[in-house]
Coordinates of C-alpha atoms in Angstrom, one line a residue:
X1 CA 102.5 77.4 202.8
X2 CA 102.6 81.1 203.1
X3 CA 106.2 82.8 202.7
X4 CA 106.9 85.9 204.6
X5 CA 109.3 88.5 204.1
X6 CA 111.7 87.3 206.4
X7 CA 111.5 83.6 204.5
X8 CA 111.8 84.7 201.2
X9 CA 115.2 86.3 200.0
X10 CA 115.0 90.2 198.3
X11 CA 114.2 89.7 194.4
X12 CA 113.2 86.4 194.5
X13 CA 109.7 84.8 194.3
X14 CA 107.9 82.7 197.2
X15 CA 108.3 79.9 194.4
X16 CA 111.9 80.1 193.7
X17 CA 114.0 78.1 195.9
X18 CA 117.1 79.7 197.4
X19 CA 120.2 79.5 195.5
X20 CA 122.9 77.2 197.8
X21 CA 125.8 78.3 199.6
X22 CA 129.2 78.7 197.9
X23 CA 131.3 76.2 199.4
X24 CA 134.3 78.0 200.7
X25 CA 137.5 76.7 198.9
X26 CA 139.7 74.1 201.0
X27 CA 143.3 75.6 201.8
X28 CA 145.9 74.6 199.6
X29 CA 148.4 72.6 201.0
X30 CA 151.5 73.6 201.9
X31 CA 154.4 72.7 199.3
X32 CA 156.5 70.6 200.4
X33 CA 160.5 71.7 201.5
X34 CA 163.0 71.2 198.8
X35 CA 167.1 72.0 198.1
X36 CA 168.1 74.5 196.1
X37 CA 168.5 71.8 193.3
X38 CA 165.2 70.8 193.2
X39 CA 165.5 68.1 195.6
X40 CA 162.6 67.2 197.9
X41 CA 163.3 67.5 201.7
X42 CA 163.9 64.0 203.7
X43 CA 160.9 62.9 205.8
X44 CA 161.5 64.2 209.1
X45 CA 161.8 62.5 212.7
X46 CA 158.8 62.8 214.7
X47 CA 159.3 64.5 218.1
X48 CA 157.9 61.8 220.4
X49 CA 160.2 62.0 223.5
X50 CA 159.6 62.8 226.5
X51 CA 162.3 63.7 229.2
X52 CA 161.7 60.6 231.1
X53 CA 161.9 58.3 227.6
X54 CA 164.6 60.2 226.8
X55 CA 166.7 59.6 230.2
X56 CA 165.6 55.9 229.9
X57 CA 167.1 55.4 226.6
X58 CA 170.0 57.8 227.6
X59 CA 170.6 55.6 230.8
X60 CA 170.6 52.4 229.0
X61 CA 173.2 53.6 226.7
X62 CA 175.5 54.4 229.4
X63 CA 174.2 50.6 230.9
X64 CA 175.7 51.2 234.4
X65 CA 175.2 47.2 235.6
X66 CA 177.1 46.4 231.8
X67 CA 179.8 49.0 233.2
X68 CA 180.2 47.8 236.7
X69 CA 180.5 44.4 236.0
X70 CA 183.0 44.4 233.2
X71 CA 184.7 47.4 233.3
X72 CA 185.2 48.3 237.5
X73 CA 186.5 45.4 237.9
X74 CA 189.9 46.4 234.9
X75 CA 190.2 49.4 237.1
X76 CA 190.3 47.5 240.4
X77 CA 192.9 45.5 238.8
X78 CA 195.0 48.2 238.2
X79 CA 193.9 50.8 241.1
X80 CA 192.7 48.7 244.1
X81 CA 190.7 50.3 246.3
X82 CA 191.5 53.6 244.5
X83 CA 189.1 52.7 241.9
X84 CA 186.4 54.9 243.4
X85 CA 188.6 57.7 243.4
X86 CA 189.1 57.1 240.2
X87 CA 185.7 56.8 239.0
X88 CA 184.7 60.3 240.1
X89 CA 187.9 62.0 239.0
X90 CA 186.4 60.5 235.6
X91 CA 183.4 61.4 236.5
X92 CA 184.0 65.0 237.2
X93 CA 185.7 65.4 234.3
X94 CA 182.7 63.8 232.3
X95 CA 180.3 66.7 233.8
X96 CA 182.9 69.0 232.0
X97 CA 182.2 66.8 228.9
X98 CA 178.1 66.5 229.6
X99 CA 178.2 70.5 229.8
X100 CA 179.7 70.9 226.1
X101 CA 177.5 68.0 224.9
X102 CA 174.3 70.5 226.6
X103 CA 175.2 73.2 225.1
X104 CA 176.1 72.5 221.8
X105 CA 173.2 69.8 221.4
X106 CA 170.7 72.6 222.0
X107 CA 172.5 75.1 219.9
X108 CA 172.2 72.6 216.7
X109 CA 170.1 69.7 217.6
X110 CA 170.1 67.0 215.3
X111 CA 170.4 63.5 215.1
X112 CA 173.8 63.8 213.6
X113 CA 175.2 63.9 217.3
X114 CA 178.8 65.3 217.2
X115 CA 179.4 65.8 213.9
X116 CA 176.4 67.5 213.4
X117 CA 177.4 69.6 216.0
X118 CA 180.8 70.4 215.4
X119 CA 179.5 70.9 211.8
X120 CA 177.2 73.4 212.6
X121 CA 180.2 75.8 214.9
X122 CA 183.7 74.7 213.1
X123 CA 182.9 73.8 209.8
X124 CA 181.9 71.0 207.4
X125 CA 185.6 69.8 207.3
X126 CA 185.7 69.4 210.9
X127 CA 182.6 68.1 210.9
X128 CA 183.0 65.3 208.7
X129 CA 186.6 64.1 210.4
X130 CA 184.2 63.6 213.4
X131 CA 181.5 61.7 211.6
X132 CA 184.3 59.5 210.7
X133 CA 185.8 59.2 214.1
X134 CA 182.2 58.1 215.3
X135 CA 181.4 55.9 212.5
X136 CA 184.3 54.0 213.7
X137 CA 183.5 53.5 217.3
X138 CA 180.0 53.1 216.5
X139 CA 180.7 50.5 214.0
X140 CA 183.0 48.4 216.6
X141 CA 181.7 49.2 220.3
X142 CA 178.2 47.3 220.1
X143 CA 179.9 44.1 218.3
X144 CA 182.8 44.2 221.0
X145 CA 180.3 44.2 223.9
X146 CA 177.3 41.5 222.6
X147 CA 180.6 39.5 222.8
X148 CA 180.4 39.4 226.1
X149 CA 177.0 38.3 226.6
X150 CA 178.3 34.6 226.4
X151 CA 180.0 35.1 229.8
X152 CA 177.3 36.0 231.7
X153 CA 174.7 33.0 230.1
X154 CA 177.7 30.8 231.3
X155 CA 175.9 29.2 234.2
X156 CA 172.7 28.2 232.8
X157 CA 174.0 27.5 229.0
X158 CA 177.5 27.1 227.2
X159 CA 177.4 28.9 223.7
X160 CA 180.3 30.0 221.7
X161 CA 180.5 34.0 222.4
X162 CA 180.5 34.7 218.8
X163 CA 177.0 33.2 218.3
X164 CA 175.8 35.0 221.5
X165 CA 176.9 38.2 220.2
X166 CA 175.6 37.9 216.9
X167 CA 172.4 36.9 217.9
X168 CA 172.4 39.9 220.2
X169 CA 173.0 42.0 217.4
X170 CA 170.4 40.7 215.3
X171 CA 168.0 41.1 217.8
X172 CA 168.9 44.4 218.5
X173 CA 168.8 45.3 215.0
X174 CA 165.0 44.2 214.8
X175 CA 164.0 46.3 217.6
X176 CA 165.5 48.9 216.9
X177 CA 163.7 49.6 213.4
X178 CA 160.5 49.9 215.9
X179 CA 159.5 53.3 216.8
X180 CA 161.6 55.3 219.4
X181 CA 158.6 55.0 222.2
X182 CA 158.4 51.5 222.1
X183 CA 162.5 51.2 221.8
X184 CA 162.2 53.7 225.3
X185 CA 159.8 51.0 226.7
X186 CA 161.7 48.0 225.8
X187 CA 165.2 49.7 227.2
X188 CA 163.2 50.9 230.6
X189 CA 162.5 47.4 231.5
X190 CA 165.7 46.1 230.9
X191 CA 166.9 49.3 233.0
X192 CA 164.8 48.4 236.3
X193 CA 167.1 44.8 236.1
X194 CA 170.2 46.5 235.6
X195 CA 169.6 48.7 238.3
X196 CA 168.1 45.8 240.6
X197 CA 171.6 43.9 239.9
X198 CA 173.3 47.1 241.2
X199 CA 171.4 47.5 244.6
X200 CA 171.7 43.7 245.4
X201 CA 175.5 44.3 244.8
X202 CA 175.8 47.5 247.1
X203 CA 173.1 46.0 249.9
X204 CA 175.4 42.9 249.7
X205 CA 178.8 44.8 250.0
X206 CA 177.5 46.9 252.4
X207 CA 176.0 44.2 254.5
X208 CA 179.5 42.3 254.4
X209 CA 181.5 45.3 254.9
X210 CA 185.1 44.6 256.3
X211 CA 187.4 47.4 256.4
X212 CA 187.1 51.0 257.0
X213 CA 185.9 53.3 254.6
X214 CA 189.4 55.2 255.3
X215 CA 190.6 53.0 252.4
X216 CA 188.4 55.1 250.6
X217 CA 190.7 58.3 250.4
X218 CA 193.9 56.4 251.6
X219 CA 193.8 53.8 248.8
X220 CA 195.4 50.2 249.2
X221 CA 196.8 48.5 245.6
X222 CA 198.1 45.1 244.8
X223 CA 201.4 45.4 244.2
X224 CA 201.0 42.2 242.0
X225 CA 198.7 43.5 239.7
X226 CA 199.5 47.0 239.7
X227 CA 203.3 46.9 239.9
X228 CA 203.8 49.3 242.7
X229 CA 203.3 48.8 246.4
X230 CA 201.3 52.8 247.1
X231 CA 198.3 54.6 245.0
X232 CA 199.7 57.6 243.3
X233 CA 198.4 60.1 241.5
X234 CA 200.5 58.9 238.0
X235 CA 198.5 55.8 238.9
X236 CA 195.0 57.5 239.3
X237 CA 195.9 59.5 236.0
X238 CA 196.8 56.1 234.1
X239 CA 193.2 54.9 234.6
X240 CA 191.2 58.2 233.9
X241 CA 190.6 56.7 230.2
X242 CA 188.8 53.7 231.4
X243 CA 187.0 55.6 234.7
X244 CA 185.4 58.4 231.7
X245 CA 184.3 55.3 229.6
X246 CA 182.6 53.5 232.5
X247 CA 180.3 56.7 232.3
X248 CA 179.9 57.1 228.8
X249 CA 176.9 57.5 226.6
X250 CA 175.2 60.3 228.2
X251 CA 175.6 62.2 224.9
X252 CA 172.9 59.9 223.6
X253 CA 170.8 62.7 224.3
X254 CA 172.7 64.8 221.3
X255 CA 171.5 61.8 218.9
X256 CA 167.4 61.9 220.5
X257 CA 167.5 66.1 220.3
X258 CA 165.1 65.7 216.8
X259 CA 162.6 63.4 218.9
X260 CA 162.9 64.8 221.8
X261 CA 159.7 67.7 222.7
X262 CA 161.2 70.6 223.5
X263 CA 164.5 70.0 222.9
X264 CA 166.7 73.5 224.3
X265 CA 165.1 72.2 228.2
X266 CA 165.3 68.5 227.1
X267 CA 168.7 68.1 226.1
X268 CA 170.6 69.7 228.8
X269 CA 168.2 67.6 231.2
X270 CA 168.2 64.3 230.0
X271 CA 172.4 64.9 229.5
X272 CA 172.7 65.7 233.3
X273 CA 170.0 63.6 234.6
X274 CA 171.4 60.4 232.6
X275 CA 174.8 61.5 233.7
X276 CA 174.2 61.7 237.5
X277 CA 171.9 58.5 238.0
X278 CA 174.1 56.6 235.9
X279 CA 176.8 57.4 238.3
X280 CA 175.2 56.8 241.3
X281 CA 174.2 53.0 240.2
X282 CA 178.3 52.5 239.3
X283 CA 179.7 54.4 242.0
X284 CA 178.0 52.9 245.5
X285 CA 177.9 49.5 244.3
X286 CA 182.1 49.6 243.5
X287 CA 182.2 51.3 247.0
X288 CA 180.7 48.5 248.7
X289 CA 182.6 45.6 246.9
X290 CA 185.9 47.4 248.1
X291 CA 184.3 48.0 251.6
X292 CA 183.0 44.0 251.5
X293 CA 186.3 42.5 250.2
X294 CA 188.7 42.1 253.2
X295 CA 191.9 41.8 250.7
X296 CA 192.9 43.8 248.3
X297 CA 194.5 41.1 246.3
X298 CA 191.4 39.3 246.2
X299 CA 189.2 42.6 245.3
X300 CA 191.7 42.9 242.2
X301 CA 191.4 39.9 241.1
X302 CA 188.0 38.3 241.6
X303 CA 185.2 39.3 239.2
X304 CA 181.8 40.3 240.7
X305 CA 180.2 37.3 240.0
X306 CA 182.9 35.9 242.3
X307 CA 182.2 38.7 244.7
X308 CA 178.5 38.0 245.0
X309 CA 178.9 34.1 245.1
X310 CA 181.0 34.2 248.3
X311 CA 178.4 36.9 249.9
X312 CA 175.2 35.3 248.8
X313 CA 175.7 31.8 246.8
X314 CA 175.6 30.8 243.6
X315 CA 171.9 31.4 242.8
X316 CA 171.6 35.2 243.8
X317 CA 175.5 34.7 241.8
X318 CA 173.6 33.4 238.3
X319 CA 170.7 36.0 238.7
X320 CA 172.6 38.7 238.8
X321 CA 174.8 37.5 235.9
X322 CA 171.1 37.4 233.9
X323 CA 170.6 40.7 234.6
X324 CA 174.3 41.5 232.9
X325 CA 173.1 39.7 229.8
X326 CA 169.8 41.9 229.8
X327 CA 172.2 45.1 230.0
X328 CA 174.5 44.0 227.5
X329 CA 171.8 43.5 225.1
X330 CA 169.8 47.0 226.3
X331 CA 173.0 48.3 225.6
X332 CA 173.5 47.1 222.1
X333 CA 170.1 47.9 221.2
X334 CA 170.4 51.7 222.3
X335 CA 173.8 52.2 220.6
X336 CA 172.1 50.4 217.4
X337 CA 169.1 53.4 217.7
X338 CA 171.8 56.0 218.0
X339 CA 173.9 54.9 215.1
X340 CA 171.4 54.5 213.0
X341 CA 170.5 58.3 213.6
X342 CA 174.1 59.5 213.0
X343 CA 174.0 57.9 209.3
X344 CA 170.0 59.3 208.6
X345 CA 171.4 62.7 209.3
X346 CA 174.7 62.0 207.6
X347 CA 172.0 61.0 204.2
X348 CA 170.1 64.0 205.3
X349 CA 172.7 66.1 205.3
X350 CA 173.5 64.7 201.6
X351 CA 177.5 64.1 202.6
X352 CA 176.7 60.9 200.1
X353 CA 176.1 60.1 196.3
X354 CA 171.9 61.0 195.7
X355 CA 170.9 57.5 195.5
X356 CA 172.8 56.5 198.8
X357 CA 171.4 60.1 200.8
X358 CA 167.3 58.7 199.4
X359 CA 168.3 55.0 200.9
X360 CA 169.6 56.2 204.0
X361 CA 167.0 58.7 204.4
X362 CA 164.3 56.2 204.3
X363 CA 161.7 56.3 207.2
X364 CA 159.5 52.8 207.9
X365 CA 156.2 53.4 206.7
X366 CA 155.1 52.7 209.9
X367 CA 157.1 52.7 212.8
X368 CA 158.7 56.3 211.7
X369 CA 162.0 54.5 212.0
X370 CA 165.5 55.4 209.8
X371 CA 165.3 51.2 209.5
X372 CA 167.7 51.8 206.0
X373 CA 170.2 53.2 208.2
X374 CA 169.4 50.8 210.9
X375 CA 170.7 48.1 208.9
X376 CA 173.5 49.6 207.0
X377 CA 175.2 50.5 210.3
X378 CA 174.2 47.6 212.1
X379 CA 174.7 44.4 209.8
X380 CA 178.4 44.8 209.6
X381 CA 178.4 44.7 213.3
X382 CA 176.7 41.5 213.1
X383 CA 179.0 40.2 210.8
X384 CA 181.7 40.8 212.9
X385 CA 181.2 39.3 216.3
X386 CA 180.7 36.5 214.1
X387 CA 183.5 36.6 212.2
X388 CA 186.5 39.0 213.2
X389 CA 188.9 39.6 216.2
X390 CA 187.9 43.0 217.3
X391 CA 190.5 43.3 220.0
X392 CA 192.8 45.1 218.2
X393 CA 190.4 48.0 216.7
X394 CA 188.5 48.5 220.1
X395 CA 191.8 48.8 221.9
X396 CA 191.6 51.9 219.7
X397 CA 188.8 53.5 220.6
X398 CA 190.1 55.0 223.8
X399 CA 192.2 57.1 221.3
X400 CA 189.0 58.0 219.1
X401 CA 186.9 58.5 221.8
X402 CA 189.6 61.2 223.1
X403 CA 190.4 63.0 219.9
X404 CA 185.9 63.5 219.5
X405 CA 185.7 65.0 222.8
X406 CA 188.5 67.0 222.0
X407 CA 186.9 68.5 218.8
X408 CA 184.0 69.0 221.2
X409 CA 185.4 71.5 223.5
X410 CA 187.5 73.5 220.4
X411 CA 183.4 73.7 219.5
X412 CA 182.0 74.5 222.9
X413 CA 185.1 77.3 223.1
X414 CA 183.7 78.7 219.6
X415 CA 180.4 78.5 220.3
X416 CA 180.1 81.9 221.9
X417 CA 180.9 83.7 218.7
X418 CA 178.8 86.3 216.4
X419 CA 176.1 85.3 215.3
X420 CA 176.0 82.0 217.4
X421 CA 176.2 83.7 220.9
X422 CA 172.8 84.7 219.6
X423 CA 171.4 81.3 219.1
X424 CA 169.0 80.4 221.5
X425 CA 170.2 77.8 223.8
X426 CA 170.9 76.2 226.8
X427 CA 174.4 77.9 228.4
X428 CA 176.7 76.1 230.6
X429 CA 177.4 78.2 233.7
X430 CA 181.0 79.3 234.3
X431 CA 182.0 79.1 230.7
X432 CA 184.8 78.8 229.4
X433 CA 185.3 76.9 232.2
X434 CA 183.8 73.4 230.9
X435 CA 185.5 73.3 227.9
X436 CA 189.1 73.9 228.7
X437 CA 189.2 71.1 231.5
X438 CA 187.9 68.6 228.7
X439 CA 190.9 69.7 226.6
X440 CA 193.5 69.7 229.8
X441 CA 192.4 66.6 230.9
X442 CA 191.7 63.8 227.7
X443 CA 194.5 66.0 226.3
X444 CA 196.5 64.2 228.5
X445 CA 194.8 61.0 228.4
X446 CA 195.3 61.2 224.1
X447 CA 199.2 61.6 224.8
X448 CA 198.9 58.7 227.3
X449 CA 197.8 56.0 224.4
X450 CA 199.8 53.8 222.7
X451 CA 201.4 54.4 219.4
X452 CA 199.5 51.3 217.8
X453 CA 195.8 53.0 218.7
X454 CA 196.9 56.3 217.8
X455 CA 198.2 55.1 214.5
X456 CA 194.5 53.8 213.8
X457 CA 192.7 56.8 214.8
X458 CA 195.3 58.6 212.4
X459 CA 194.4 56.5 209.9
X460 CA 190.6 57.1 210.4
X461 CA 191.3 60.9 210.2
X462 CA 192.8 60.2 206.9
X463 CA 190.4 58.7 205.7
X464 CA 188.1 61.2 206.4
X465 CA 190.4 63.7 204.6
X466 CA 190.7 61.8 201.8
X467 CA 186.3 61.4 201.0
X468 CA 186.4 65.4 201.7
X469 CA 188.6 66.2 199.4
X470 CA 187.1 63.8 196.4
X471 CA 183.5 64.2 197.3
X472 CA 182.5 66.5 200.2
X473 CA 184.2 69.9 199.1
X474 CA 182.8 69.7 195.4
X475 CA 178.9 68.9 196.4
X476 CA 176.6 71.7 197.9
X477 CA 176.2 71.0 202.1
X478 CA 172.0 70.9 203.3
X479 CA 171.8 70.7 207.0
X480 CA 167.8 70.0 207.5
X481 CA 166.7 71.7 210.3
X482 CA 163.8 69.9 211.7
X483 CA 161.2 72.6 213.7
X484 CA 159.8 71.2 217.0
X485 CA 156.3 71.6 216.8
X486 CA 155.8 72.8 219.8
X487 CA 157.7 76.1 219.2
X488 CA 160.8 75.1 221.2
X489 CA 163.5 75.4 218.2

């Protein structure tokens, strides 16, 4: 074969074959994050979210059929047909809430939730006496409602409630320690019952409707059951506590801000959007039972299953009771996801001896999951809907639940200081406005509880004190900022 000078390479002979490419070297890899001690980094959450999984899991924290069904039917009790009122005083006053939750959970998003928030404006101190103040509810609240669950199974199968809601613990526990998608798949079914209950309830109410919506704005009580013969407005401030709970959970979104994609849009939208649907699905259906319930005695007495069975029968009576078990359980199994999150980031944040921050920092090999965490915060629940009267300690959490959104506003208020005006983030409009009615408003509601629940959320607070002062104060404080990949953070 004949070479020619375009074949053969300058200097070398038609026999000598061409010397091979250098292979070019492979990057090296980036190190790997570590403390200042020497510490590697804890794995980190994988952004995976979505608005719309985000809102689902969101929503069925809130669980708006759990809600209506158990808790309107307290406030009609005690308010009569004033309970709508009620419910969007509470609810107005929760978009106050919803705006500081917005604000701050895109100005430090973390899994951490409101400590991680507070944290990150007020201080570690601060910080940690609201870890401690959430620990507590989150420790009680699923427990107290998978206790319920046995109420609602009542007319297809008799079970003692504490097996029910331990078994809808466990369960809960084992789904959660699956990835977040499939936990936002799982929760979105359940959601479209919850919601079905709800519309057969308002087309029901609606379609029976016997008085005039003037009852609406010119409320009627039972003087039996609320002690007075008029609605006042001492009366509509007496139930604000439970009307803001009915609604609560939309700062779910504060827990998901690590896995949600771009999380200074997502937050503040999932928050809102969570907020206002939830609402909606609580609101028009306890509008239509007070429009469909021709006595007022009877509307604050009778539960909705009682409601439903005199409008429709007892089979549309036992279906809709189903779809209550399905919410308690979504329910349980969002707050389950969320808790579990708040410890990860407490491990994370290393507010624990080394050995306990590596265990709860622990991601499942495969499902991406803080499933350490999982069961550490979860297993105790378990234990006690099997095991404990809860009564007293969730009576309580009224109190808690006050004194963390206080800390909230104080951090929403602070929030707008050098260097952290600077910050990007979503900003609530009309500030300070936001802010300041949270601390007029469950101000009032904190002086309003009784002595006994105070007492336990001051004992909680001392705790807290007491860890920070042994432990906290002397170890060095990493908050792990986790980077959304897609250049929002």
């Amino acid at each position: 074969m004949t070479h020619t000078p375009a074949d053969t390479p300058h200097g070398a002979s038609p026999s000598t074959p061409a010397p091979p490419p250098t292979p070019t070297p492979a990057p090296a890899p980036a190190p790997a994050p570590v403390a200042p001690d020497g510490t590697p980094a804890p794995a980190a959450l994988a952004r995976v979210l979505g608005p719309v999984g985000a809102v689902l899991l969101t929503l069925s924290c809130i669980t708006p059929a759990s809600s209506l069904f158990i808790l309107v039917p307290e406030l009609f009790a005690g308010q009569g047909t004033g309970a709508p009122l009620t419910i969007v005083v509470g609810i107005v006053i929760s978009v106050a809430v919803g705006a500081c939750y917005a604000e701050l959970g895109t100005l430090a998003p973390s899994s951490g939730g409101e400590y991680a928030m507070v944290d990150a404006v007020l201080g570690r101190f601060l910080g940690w006496v609201t870890f401690a103040m959430t620990i507590a509810m989150l420790v009680v609240i699923p427990p107290v409602i998978a206790l319920g669950t046995a109420d609602y199974l009542a007319d297809l199968v008799q079970v003692d409630p504490r097996v029910a809601g331990c078994a809808v613990m466990l369960v809960a526990i084992a789904t959660a320690v699956l990835d977040v998608k499939s936990n936002a798949l799982v929760t979105g079914a359940f959601l479209v019952l919850e919601v079905v209950a709800a519309v057969v309830v308002a087309v029901l109410g609606l379609a029976h409707a016997q008085r005039s919506p003037s009852v609406l704005v010119h409320p009627e009580v039972s003087e039996a059951t609320a002690g007075q013969p008029a609605f006042t407005t001492g009366l509509l401030v007496s139930g604000l506590a439970a009307a803001m709970f009915v609604v609560n959970g939309f700062g779910t979104a504060s827990y998901l801000a690590e896995e949600i994609h771009r999380p200074r849009r997502n937050v503040a939208r999932t928050v809102f959007w969570s907020l206002f649907i939830g609402a909606a699905v609580i609101v028009v259906p306890t509008v239509a039972a007070v429009l469909g319930t021709e006595s007022t005695d009877t509307l604050s007495t009778a539960s909705f299953s009682d409601l439903v069975r005199g409008w429709a029968g007892d089979t549309t009576a036992t279906a809709v009771d189903l779809c209550v078990a399905l919410a308690i359980l979504n329910a349980v199994l969002v707050m389950v996801l969320q808790n579990a999150r708040v410890l990860y980031a407490s491990g994370r944040d290393r507010a624990w001896p080394e050995p306990v921050n590596r265990a709860l920092t622990r991601l499942h090999p495969r499902f991406g999951s803080p499933w350490v965490a999982t069961l550490v915060i979860s297993l105790p629940g378990a234990a006690l809907a099997c095991f404990a009267d809860l009564s007293t300690l969730y009576s309580a959490t009224g109190a808690i639940l006050a004194v963390v959104y206080v800390l909230l506003a104080l951090a929403a208020l602070a929030a707008r200081r050098a260097p952290l005006r600077d910050r990007p983030a979503w900003r609530m409009p009309l500030w300070p406005l936001a802010p300041v009615v949270v601390l007029a408003s469950v101000g009032y509601v904190l002086y309003q509880q009784a002595g006994r629940d105070l007492a336990i959320a001051g004992g909680v607070i001392a705790a807290a004190v007491l860890y920070y002062v042994l432990h906290l104060r002397r170890h060095p404080h990493d908050r792990w900022r986790v980077a959304a990949p897609d250049g929002d953070d």
